[in-house]
mmCIF file of C-alpha atoms and ligand atoms in Angstrom:
data_model
loop_
_atom_site.group_PDB
_atom_site.id
_atom_site.type_symbol
_atom_site.label_atom_id
_atom_site.label_comp_id
_atom_site.label_asym_id
_atom_site.label_seq_id
_atom_site.Cartn_x
_atom_site.Cartn_y
_atom_site.Cartn_z
ATOM 1 C CA UNK A 43 0.000 0.000 0.000
ATOM 2 C CA UNK A 44 1.138 3.499 -0.648
ATOM 3 C CA UNK A 45 0.367 6.034 2.019
ATOM 4 C CA UNK A 46 -2.343 8.353 0.840
ATOM 5 C CA UNK A 47 -3.605 11.472 2.488
ATOM 6 C CA UNK A 48 -7.022 10.448 3.752
ATOM 7 C CA UNK A 49 -9.789 12.719 2.607
ATOM 8 C CA UNK A 50 -11.917 12.224 5.659
ATOM 9 C CA UNK A 51 -12.235 10.013 8.677
ATOM 10 C CA UNK A 52 -15.962 9.822 8.323
ATOM 11 C CA UNK A 53 -17.805 6.596 8.010
ATOM 12 C CA UNK A 54 -18.154 6.005 4.307
ATOM 13 C CA UNK A 55 -20.325 3.068 3.723
ATOM 14 C CA UNK A 56 -19.801 1.747 0.250
ATOM 15 C CA UNK A 57 -22.747 2.280 -2.048
ATOM 16 C CA UNK A 58 -22.051 -1.039 -3.689
ATOM 17 C CA UNK A 59 -25.290 -2.942 -3.342
ATOM 18 C CA UNK A 60 -24.817 -6.589 -2.950
ATOM 19 C CA UNK A 61 -27.682 -7.796 -5.024
ATOM 20 C CA UNK A 62 -26.059 -10.990 -6.145
ATOM 21 C CA UNK A 63 -25.458 -12.185 -2.583
ATOM 22 C CA UNK A 64 -28.876 -11.077 -1.512
ATOM 23 C CA UNK A 65 -30.641 -12.933 -4.303
ATOM 24 C CA UNK A 66 -28.554 -16.026 -3.791
ATOM 25 C CA UNK A 67 -29.274 -16.049 -0.104
ATOM 26 C CA UNK A 68 -32.970 -15.586 -0.684
ATOM 27 C CA UNK A 69 -32.994 -18.492 -3.148
ATOM 28 C CA UNK A 70 -31.278 -20.714 -0.608
ATOM 29 C CA UNK A 71 -33.673 -19.692 2.132
ATOM 30 C CA UNK A 72 -36.614 -20.359 -0.160
ATOM 31 C CA UNK A 73 -35.203 -23.743 -1.090
ATOM 32 C CA UNK A 74 -34.683 -24.578 2.580
ATOM 33 C CA UNK A 75 -38.199 -23.422 3.429
ATOM 34 C CA UNK A 76 -39.597 -25.596 0.627
ATOM 35 C CA UNK A 77 -37.833 -28.563 2.154
ATOM 36 C CA UNK A 78 -39.259 -27.698 5.551
ATOM 37 C CA UNK A 79 -35.791 -27.065 6.956
ATOM 38 C CA UNK A 80 -36.479 -23.468 7.940
ATOM 39 C CA UNK A 81 -35.430 -22.847 11.501
ATOM 40 C CA UNK A 82 -33.723 -26.199 11.858
ATOM 41 C CA UNK A 83 -30.860 -25.165 9.613
ATOM 42 C CA UNK A 84 -28.244 -22.893 11.130
ATOM 43 C CA UNK A 85 -27.756 -19.638 9.187
ATOM 44 C CA UNK A 86 -24.240 -20.578 8.186
ATOM 45 C CA UNK A 87 -25.514 -23.626 6.326
ATOM 46 C CA UNK A 88 -27.476 -21.396 3.989
ATOM 47 C CA UNK A 89 -24.961 -18.947 2.751
ATOM 48 C CA UNK A 90 -23.188 -20.156 -0.333
ATOM 49 C CA UNK A 91 -23.254 -22.247 -3.439
ATOM 50 C CA UNK A 92 -20.756 -24.542 -1.745
ATOM 51 C CA UNK A 93 -23.351 -25.295 0.906
ATOM 52 C CA UNK A 94 -21.801 -23.205 3.666
ATOM 53 C CA UNK A 95 -19.087 -24.512 5.932
ATOM 54 C CA UNK A 96 -18.940 -28.024 4.590
ATOM 55 C CA UNK A 97 -15.490 -28.906 3.231
ATOM 56 C CA UNK A 98 -15.039 -29.007 -0.495
ATOM 57 C CA UNK A 99 -14.574 -32.563 -1.652
ATOM 58 C CA UNK A 100 -10.948 -33.301 -2.428
ATOM 59 C CA UNK A 101 -9.801 -29.894 -1.249
ATOM 60 C CA UNK A 102 -6.478 -31.153 0.006
ATOM 61 C CA UNK A 103 -5.443 -32.179 -3.482
ATOM 62 C CA UNK A 104 -6.892 -29.364 -5.508
ATOM 63 C CA UNK A 105 -5.602 -26.379 -3.530
ATOM 64 C CA UNK A 106 -3.487 -24.449 -5.987
ATOM 65 C CA UNK A 107 0.068 -23.870 -4.906
ATOM 66 C CA UNK A 108 1.163 -27.200 -3.483
ATOM 67 C CA UNK A 109 3.182 -27.893 -6.634
ATOM 68 C CA UNK A 110 4.981 -24.549 -6.374
ATOM 69 C CA UNK A 111 8.224 -23.911 -4.553
ATOM 70 C CA UNK A 112 7.472 -22.226 -1.235
ATOM 71 C CA UNK A 113 9.067 -18.857 -0.562
ATOM 72 C CA UNK A 114 11.837 -18.995 2.060
ATOM 73 C CA UNK A 115 10.771 -18.503 5.678
ATOM 74 C CA UNK A 116 13.284 -15.682 5.877
ATOM 75 C CA UNK A 117 11.577 -13.745 3.066
ATOM 76 C CA UNK A 118 8.043 -14.400 4.379
ATOM 77 C CA UNK A 119 9.017 -13.032 7.777
ATOM 78 C CA UNK A 120 11.155 -10.061 6.742
ATOM 79 C CA UNK A 121 9.272 -8.417 3.833
ATOM 80 C CA UNK A 122 5.913 -7.373 5.262
ATOM 81 C CA UNK A 123 3.089 -4.889 5.292
ATOM 82 C CA UNK A 124 1.864 -4.178 8.817
ATOM 83 C CA UNK A 125 1.421 -0.447 9.363
ATOM 84 C CA UNK A 126 0.847 -0.893 13.105
ATOM 85 C CA UNK A 127 4.595 -1.556 13.214
ATOM 86 C CA UNK A 128 5.748 0.981 10.616
ATOM 87 C CA UNK A 129 5.206 1.613 6.931
ATOM 88 C CA UNK A 130 8.450 0.229 5.450
ATOM 89 C CA UNK A 131 8.575 -3.393 4.294
ATOM 90 C CA UNK A 132 11.363 -4.122 6.806
ATOM 91 C CA UNK A 133 9.830 -2.206 9.729
ATOM 92 C CA UNK A 134 7.375 -4.893 10.958
ATOM 93 C CA UNK A 135 10.119 -7.492 11.393
ATOM 94 C CA UNK A 136 12.171 -5.025 13.437
ATOM 95 C CA UNK A 137 9.354 -3.490 15.487
ATOM 96 C CA UNK A 138 7.116 -6.530 16.113
ATOM 97 C CA UNK A 139 9.937 -8.702 17.436
ATOM 98 C CA UNK A 140 8.767 -8.476 21.035
ATOM 99 C CA UNK A 141 5.037 -8.064 20.394
ATOM 100 C CA UNK A 142 3.164 -9.568 23.372
ATOM 101 C CA UNK A 143 0.289 -11.792 22.237
ATOM 102 C CA UNK A 144 -0.715 -13.338 25.569
ATOM 103 C CA UNK A 145 -3.289 -12.992 26.958
ATOM 104 C CA UNK A 146 -5.338 -12.509 23.776
ATOM 105 C CA UNK A 147 -9.106 -12.636 23.362
ATOM 106 C CA UNK A 148 -11.298 -12.266 20.314
ATOM 107 C CA UNK A 149 -14.776 -10.818 20.806
ATOM 108 C CA UNK A 150 -17.431 -12.093 18.365
ATOM 109 C CA UNK A 151 -20.830 -10.365 18.256
ATOM 110 C CA UNK A 152 -23.353 -8.560 16.068
ATOM 111 C CA UNK A 153 -26.015 -10.516 14.180
ATOM 112 C CA UNK A 154 -25.632 -13.837 15.978
ATOM 113 C CA UNK A 155 -27.414 -15.865 18.634
ATOM 114 C CA UNK A 156 -24.378 -16.694 20.763
ATOM 115 C CA UNK A 157 -22.130 -13.604 21.017
ATOM 116 C CA UNK A 158 -19.109 -13.947 23.249
ATOM 117 C CA UNK A 159 -15.358 -14.057 23.631
ATOM 118 C CA UNK A 160 -12.825 -16.734 22.900
ATOM 119 C CA UNK A 161 -9.226 -16.859 24.118
ATOM 120 C CA UNK A 162 -6.315 -17.685 21.872
ATOM 121 C CA UNK A 163 -5.534 -20.852 23.860
ATOM 122 C CA UNK A 164 -9.060 -22.149 23.203
ATOM 123 C CA UNK A 165 -8.644 -21.333 19.538
ATOM 124 C CA UNK A 166 -5.314 -23.161 19.350
ATOM 125 C CA UNK A 167 -6.528 -26.242 21.176
ATOM 126 C CA UNK A 168 -10.146 -26.278 20.049
ATOM 127 C CA UNK A 169 -9.699 -26.199 16.298
ATOM 128 C CA UNK A 170 -7.452 -28.645 14.453
ATOM 129 C CA UNK A 171 -4.798 -26.795 12.466
ATOM 130 C CA UNK A 172 -4.316 -27.931 8.915
ATOM 131 C CA UNK A 173 -1.107 -27.010 7.194
ATOM 132 C CA UNK A 174 -1.461 -26.214 3.541
ATOM 133 C CA UNK A 175 0.487 -24.245 1.025
ATOM 134 C CA UNK A 176 -1.413 -21.255 -0.181
ATOM 135 C CA UNK A 177 -0.448 -18.661 -2.653
ATOM 136 C CA UNK A 178 -0.423 -15.133 -1.358
ATOM 137 C CA UNK A 179 -0.444 -12.039 -3.512
ATOM 138 C CA UNK A 180 -0.287 -8.435 -2.500
ATOM 139 C CA UNK A 181 -1.989 -5.703 -4.507
ATOM 140 C CA UNK A 182 1.439 -4.086 -5.029
ATOM 141 C CA UNK A 183 2.214 -6.809 -7.595
ATOM 142 C CA UNK A 184 4.376 -9.017 -5.420
ATOM 143 C CA UNK A 185 3.686 -12.600 -4.599
ATOM 144 C CA UNK A 186 4.832 -15.380 -2.296
ATOM 145 C CA UNK A 187 4.053 -19.067 -1.951
ATOM 146 C CA UNK A 188 3.336 -19.396 1.752
ATOM 147 C CA UNK A 189 2.661 -22.561 3.760
ATOM 148 C CA UNK A 190 0.150 -21.103 6.172
ATOM 149 C CA UNK A 191 -1.121 -23.131 9.154
ATOM 150 C CA UNK A 192 -4.698 -22.617 10.088
ATOM 151 C CA UNK A 193 -8.264 -23.847 9.994
ATOM 152 C CA UNK A 194 -11.377 -22.757 8.109
ATOM 153 C CA UNK A 195 -12.827 -19.537 9.540
ATOM 154 C CA UNK A 196 -16.303 -21.082 9.154
ATOM 155 C CA UNK A 197 -15.633 -23.382 12.124
ATOM 156 C CA UNK A 198 -14.920 -20.488 14.429
ATOM 157 C CA UNK A 199 -17.876 -18.439 13.152
ATOM 158 C CA UNK A 200 -20.330 -21.328 13.508
ATOM 159 C CA UNK A 201 -19.691 -21.433 17.240
ATOM 160 C CA UNK A 202 -21.266 -17.986 17.651
ATOM 161 C CA UNK A 203 -24.394 -18.914 15.659
ATOM 162 C CA UNK A 204 -24.817 -16.202 13.009
ATOM 163 C CA UNK A 205 -28.497 -15.386 12.511
ATOM 164 C CA UNK A 206 -30.462 -14.840 9.302
ATOM 165 C CA UNK A 207 -29.632 -11.116 9.187
ATOM 166 C CA UNK A 208 -25.888 -11.803 9.033
ATOM 167 C CA UNK A 209 -24.841 -10.971 5.469
ATOM 168 C CA UNK A 210 -21.289 -9.783 6.148
ATOM 169 C CA UNK A 211 -18.499 -10.371 8.638
ATOM 170 C CA UNK A 212 -16.393 -7.444 9.880
ATOM 171 C CA UNK A 213 -12.927 -7.816 11.432
ATOM 172 C CA UNK A 214 -10.784 -5.470 13.518
ATOM 173 C CA UNK A 215 -7.139 -5.462 14.531
ATOM 174 C CA UNK A 216 -5.981 -4.656 18.069
ATOM 175 C CA UNK A 217 -5.709 -0.945 18.871
ATOM 176 C CA UNK A 218 -2.962 -0.439 21.432
ATOM 177 C CA UNK A 219 -0.388 2.220 20.531
ATOM 178 C CA UNK A 220 1.848 1.122 23.425
ATOM 179 C CA UNK A 221 2.266 -2.301 21.885
ATOM 180 C CA UNK A 222 1.880 -1.180 18.276
ATOM 181 C CA UNK A 223 4.133 1.851 17.907
ATOM 182 C CA UNK A 224 2.980 2.620 14.336
ATOM 183 C CA UNK A 225 -0.444 3.520 15.761
ATOM 184 C CA UNK A 226 0.985 6.664 17.346
ATOM 185 C CA UNK A 227 0.947 8.104 13.811
ATOM 186 C CA UNK A 228 -2.355 8.669 12.022
ATOM 187 C CA UNK A 229 -1.280 7.006 8.772
ATOM 188 C CA UNK A 230 -4.484 4.951 8.936
ATOM 189 C CA UNK A 231 -7.789 5.418 10.712
ATOM 190 C CA UNK A 232 -7.059 2.836 13.430
ATOM 191 C CA UNK A 233 -7.984 0.155 14.102
ATOM 192 C CA UNK A 234 -7.373 -1.609 10.780
ATOM 193 C CA UNK A 235 -10.684 -2.993 9.512
ATOM 194 C CA UNK A 236 -11.637 -5.599 6.962
ATOM 195 C CA UNK A 237 -14.743 -7.460 5.905
ATOM 196 C CA UNK A 238 -16.106 -10.330 3.864
ATOM 197 C CA UNK A 239 -19.471 -11.267 2.488
ATOM 198 C CA UNK A 240 -20.937 -14.149 4.510
ATOM 199 C CA UNK A 241 -20.518 -16.721 1.735
ATOM 200 C CA UNK A 242 -16.868 -15.703 1.300
ATOM 201 C CA UNK A 243 -16.308 -15.978 5.046
ATOM 202 C CA UNK A 244 -17.874 -19.448 5.152
ATOM 203 C CA UNK A 245 -15.904 -20.764 2.183
ATOM 204 C CA UNK A 246 -13.578 -23.575 3.273
ATOM 205 C CA UNK A 247 -10.539 -21.865 1.701
ATOM 206 C CA UNK A 248 -10.938 -18.829 3.967
ATOM 207 C CA UNK A 249 -8.581 -19.538 6.827
ATOM 208 C CA UNK A 250 -7.934 -18.361 10.358
ATOM 209 C CA UNK A 251 -4.175 -18.545 10.358
ATOM 210 C CA UNK A 252 -2.111 -19.148 13.476
ATOM 211 C CA UNK A 253 1.195 -20.241 11.978
ATOM 212 C CA UNK A 254 3.523 -20.397 9.033
ATOM 213 C CA UNK A 255 5.866 -23.270 8.078
ATOM 214 C CA UNK A 256 4.655 -25.206 11.103
ATOM 215 C CA UNK A 257 5.692 -22.477 13.530
ATOM 216 C CA UNK A 258 3.653 -20.026 15.544
ATOM 217 C CA UNK A 259 2.941 -16.887 13.545
ATOM 218 C CA UNK A 260 5.635 -14.259 14.151
ATOM 219 C CA UNK A 261 4.494 -10.752 15.156
ATOM 220 C CA UNK A 262 5.231 -9.233 11.761
ATOM 221 C CA UNK A 263 2.943 -11.731 10.024
ATOM 222 C CA UNK A 264 -0.023 -10.953 12.277
ATOM 223 C CA UNK A 265 0.357 -12.942 15.493
ATOM 224 C CA UNK A 266 -1.463 -14.550 17.090
ATOM 225 C CA UNK A 267 -4.360 -14.775 14.625
ATOM 226 C CA UNK A 268 -4.881 -13.443 11.107
ATOM 227 C CA UNK A 269 -7.120 -13.984 8.161
ATOM 228 C CA UNK A 270 -5.979 -15.495 4.849
ATOM 229 C CA UNK A 271 -8.304 -15.301 1.868
ATOM 230 C CA UNK A 272 -6.108 -16.910 -0.783
ATOM 231 C CA UNK A 273 -8.017 -15.652 -3.845
ATOM 232 C CA UNK A 274 -7.950 -11.994 -2.712
ATOM 233 C CA UNK A 275 -5.280 -9.311 -2.566
ATOM 234 C CA UNK A 276 -3.149 -9.166 0.561
ATOM 235 C CA UNK A 277 -4.879 -6.243 2.250
ATOM 236 C CA UNK A 278 -7.995 -8.368 2.893
ATOM 237 C CA UNK A 279 -5.842 -10.613 5.107
ATOM 238 C CA UNK A 280 -6.189 -8.608 8.313
ATOM 239 C CA UNK A 281 -3.639 -9.289 11.048
ATOM 240 C CA UNK A 282 -3.767 -9.581 14.846
ATOM 241 C CA UNK A 283 -7.562 -9.798 15.037
ATOM 242 C CA UNK A 284 -9.402 -8.960 18.289
ATOM 243 C CA UNK A 285 -12.956 -8.398 17.078
ATOM 244 C CA UNK A 286 -15.320 -10.141 14.658
ATOM 245 C CA UNK A 287 -18.827 -8.846 14.013
ATOM 246 C CA UNK A 288 -21.697 -10.222 11.929
ATOM 247 C CA UNK A 289 -23.450 -7.378 10.102
ATOM 248 C CA UNK A 290 -26.423 -6.831 7.886
ATOM 249 C CA UNK A 291 -24.776 -4.011 5.933
ATOM 250 C CA UNK A 292 -21.467 -4.107 4.114
ATOM 251 C CA UNK A 293 -18.890 -3.060 6.728
ATOM 252 C CA UNK A 294 -16.277 -0.322 6.393
ATOM 253 C CA UNK A 295 -12.856 -1.500 5.394
ATOM 254 C CA UNK A 296 -9.632 0.422 5.916
ATOM 255 C CA UNK A 297 -8.349 0.706 2.358
ATOM 256 C CA UNK A 298 -11.622 1.212 0.545
ATOM 257 C CA UNK A 299 -12.529 3.942 3.080
ATOM 258 C CA UNK A 300 -9.231 5.627 2.429
ATOM 259 C CA UNK A 301 -9.052 5.322 -1.343
ATOM 260 C CA UNK A 302 -12.287 3.912 -2.776
ATOM 261 C CA UNK A 303 -11.225 4.403 -6.387
ATOM 262 C CA UNK A 304 -8.215 2.140 -5.867
ATOM 263 C CA UNK A 305 -9.279 -0.493 -3.356
ATOM 264 C CA UNK A 306 -12.658 -2.161 -3.531
ATOM 265 C CA UNK A 307 -14.488 -4.291 -0.994
ATOM 266 C CA UNK A 308 -14.069 -7.494 -3.005
ATOM 267 C CA UNK A 309 -10.372 -7.229 -3.957
ATOM 268 C CA UNK A 310 -10.383 -10.502 -5.837
ATOM 269 C CA UNK A 311 -7.086 -11.178 -7.608
ATOM 270 C CA UNK A 312 -7.865 -10.406 -11.241
ATOM 271 C CA UNK A 313 -5.250 -9.937 -13.971
ATOM 272 C CA UNK A 314 -7.801 -8.145 -16.135
ATOM 273 C CA UNK A 315 -8.641 -5.382 -13.678
ATOM 274 C CA UNK A 316 -5.673 -3.094 -13.105
ATOM 275 C CA UNK A 317 -5.035 -0.947 -10.098
ATOM 276 C CA UNK A 318 -5.293 2.684 -11.341
ATOM 277 C CA UNK A 319 -1.568 3.171 -10.827
ATOM 278 C CA UNK A 320 -0.109 -0.169 -11.913
ATOM 279 C CA UNK A 321 -0.853 -3.326 -13.871
ATOM 280 C CA UNK A 322 -2.003 -6.488 -12.126
ATOM 281 C CA UNK A 323 -1.311 -8.735 -15.106
ATOM 282 C CA UNK A 324 2.036 -10.030 -13.843
ATOM 283 C CA UNK A 325 3.647 -10.412 -10.466
ATOM 284 C CA UNK A 326 7.133 -10.363 -9.052
ATOM 285 C CA UNK A 327 7.844 -13.375 -6.839
ATOM 286 C CA UNK A 328 9.607 -12.364 -3.630
ATOM 287 C CA UNK A 329 12.820 -14.314 -3.102
ATOM 288 C CA UNK A 330 13.487 -15.044 -6.771
ATOM 289 C CA UNK A 331 15.660 -11.991 -7.326
ATOM 290 C CA UNK A 332 15.115 -8.929 -9.423
ATOM 291 C CA UNK A 333 16.276 -10.501 -12.685
ATOM 292 C CA UNK A 334 14.239 -13.669 -12.606
ATOM 293 C CA UNK A 335 11.262 -12.274 -14.503
ATOM 294 C CA UNK A 336 7.640 -11.955 -13.559
ATOM 295 C CA UNK A 337 4.885 -14.548 -13.427
ATOM 296 C CA UNK A 338 1.498 -14.114 -15.031
ATOM 297 C CA UNK A 339 -1.183 -13.381 -12.440
ATOM 298 C CA UNK A 340 -3.890 -16.030 -12.367
ATOM 299 C CA UNK A 341 -7.598 -15.288 -12.051
ATOM 300 C CA UNK A 342 -8.636 -15.628 -8.386
ATOM 301 C CA UNK A 343 -4.956 -16.279 -7.654
ATOM 302 C CA UNK A 344 -5.251 -19.798 -9.109
ATOM 303 C CA UNK A 345 -8.390 -20.737 -7.162
ATOM 304 C CA UNK A 346 -10.834 -20.121 -9.995
ATOM 305 C CA UNK A 347 -12.336 -23.619 -9.877
ATOM 306 C CA UNK A 348 -12.995 -23.293 -6.160
ATOM 307 C CA UNK A 349 -14.381 -19.763 -5.908
ATOM 308 C CA UNK A 350 -15.581 -18.400 -9.267
ATOM 309 C CA UNK A 351 -19.146 -19.544 -8.499
ATOM 310 C CA UNK A 352 -19.331 -17.088 -5.589
ATOM 311 C CA UNK A 353 -19.282 -14.212 -8.091
ATOM 312 C CA UNK A 354 -21.415 -15.610 -10.874
ATOM 313 C CA UNK A 355 -23.298 -12.833 -12.636
ATOM 314 C CA UNK A 356 -21.335 -10.027 -10.951
ATOM 315 C CA UNK A 357 -19.490 -7.432 -13.014
ATOM 316 C CA UNK A 358 -15.993 -7.811 -11.552
ATOM 317 C CA UNK A 359 -14.852 -4.503 -13.060
ATOM 318 C CA UNK A 360 -17.499 -2.700 -11.093
ATOM 319 C CA UNK A 361 -17.248 -4.847 -7.957
ATOM 320 C CA UNK A 362 -13.449 -4.838 -7.762
HETATM 321 N N1 LIG B 472 -3.701 -5.042 10.774
HETATM 322 C C1 LIG B 472 -3.141 -5.018 9.572
HETATM 323 N N2 LIG B 472 -3.345 -6.063 8.737
HETATM 324 C C2 LIG B 472 -2.771 -6.056 7.499
HETATM 325 C C3 LIG B 472 -1.985 -4.949 7.067
HETATM 326 C C4 LIG B 472 -1.772 -3.874 7.986
HETATM 327 O O1 LIG B 472 -1.098 -2.867 7.704
HETATM 328 N N3 LIG B 472 -2.356 -3.963 9.226
HETATM 329 N N4 LIG B 472 -1.468 -4.949 5.787
HETATM 330 C C5 LIG B 472 -2.157 -5.776 4.785
HETATM 331 C C6 LIG B 472 -1.440 -5.864 3.533
HETATM 332 S S1 LIG B 472 -1.516 -4.505 2.521
HETATM 333 C C7 LIG B 472 -0.778 -7.001 3.141
HETATM 334 S S2 LIG B 472 -0.087 -7.109 1.598
HETATM 335 C C8 LIG B 472 -0.653 -8.173 4.042
HETATM 336 C C9 LIG B 472 0.823 -8.537 4.218
HETATM 337 O O2 LIG B 472 0.941 -9.755 4.921
HETATM 338 P P1 LIG B 472 2.390 -10.403 5.185
HETATM 339 O O3 LIG B 472 3.235 -9.324 5.802
HETATM 340 O O4 LIG B 472 2.189 -11.577 6.086
HETATM 341 O O5 LIG B 472 2.945 -10.802 3.853
HETATM 342 O O6 LIG B 472 -1.205 -7.927 5.326
HETATM 343 C C10 LIG B 472 -2.422 -7.190 5.328
HETATM 344 N N5 LIG B 472 -2.966 -7.139 6.668
HETATM 345 MO MO1 LIG B 473 -0.782 -5.240 0.365
#
């Protein structure tokens, strides 16, 4: 991300109407009602063409990226974006070295029947971690192949019982300038915020990440808990999460608030839709050296088969 001068700190709710999701949800609810499932089905079972939180069949073998050479641990943990610890790519590694992540609780509330808090220890012991190699691409045209450790976000969300009004999920990073020195400067409207549509959040490829390369997540990569949405640009992958909220309306998100012409709510990796200031058609692979050439960017970051159906009928130039 480049630092931009924010125009205003006001709440700017996107005027993007989410008709596609709304219609799809209504169809599913109607289908469920026709089957007499109605109230018996939890809300999260009704949210996507994949059938909600159920795992995709054969996911382990189809996840794009496992045949690629992973980026070195050293590069993954030293070239970062994490403005809470400074705006340079090397700053987070230096400044998050001693970041204290215990105790740590995540509050989950909003449109759900069982709001509450969950501690990081319960998250680590209560949800089996599944190591997989996922591709990661930043909007600034750099990419990495990262073996993230985590578990599907849908499992965590289900515990708090989202209700039928929950159409989006909003996330917030910790706000604590004493522990996050970058927050003493107003480069962003803290805390960092992100959001997903409910069906995106419930997709089995959307991960709560707690580690990388089989090790606990280092501070600079978003300890102790971050999001990874492998078919979206890096800024959707919010770090050091303390708050999750189910909402009816599309939530504010840090970068689309700040620069709505450049960063949309969806942020799906798409080689055909350029950022206004640079092309997204090719990417530099971190760790390969400056002279190794660029790689073509793949639609949905290589996960087209798994996620394209979520956006069927949407104009991805308009909903970028
Ligand atoms: N809280 C918070 N989360 C954040 C950011 C940030 O500045 N603060 N930067 C985002 C951006 S722009 C990118 S590209 C990725 C970088 O993740 P990485 O450092 O693990 O590669 O984190 C995202 N999550
Ligand atoms: Mo980014």
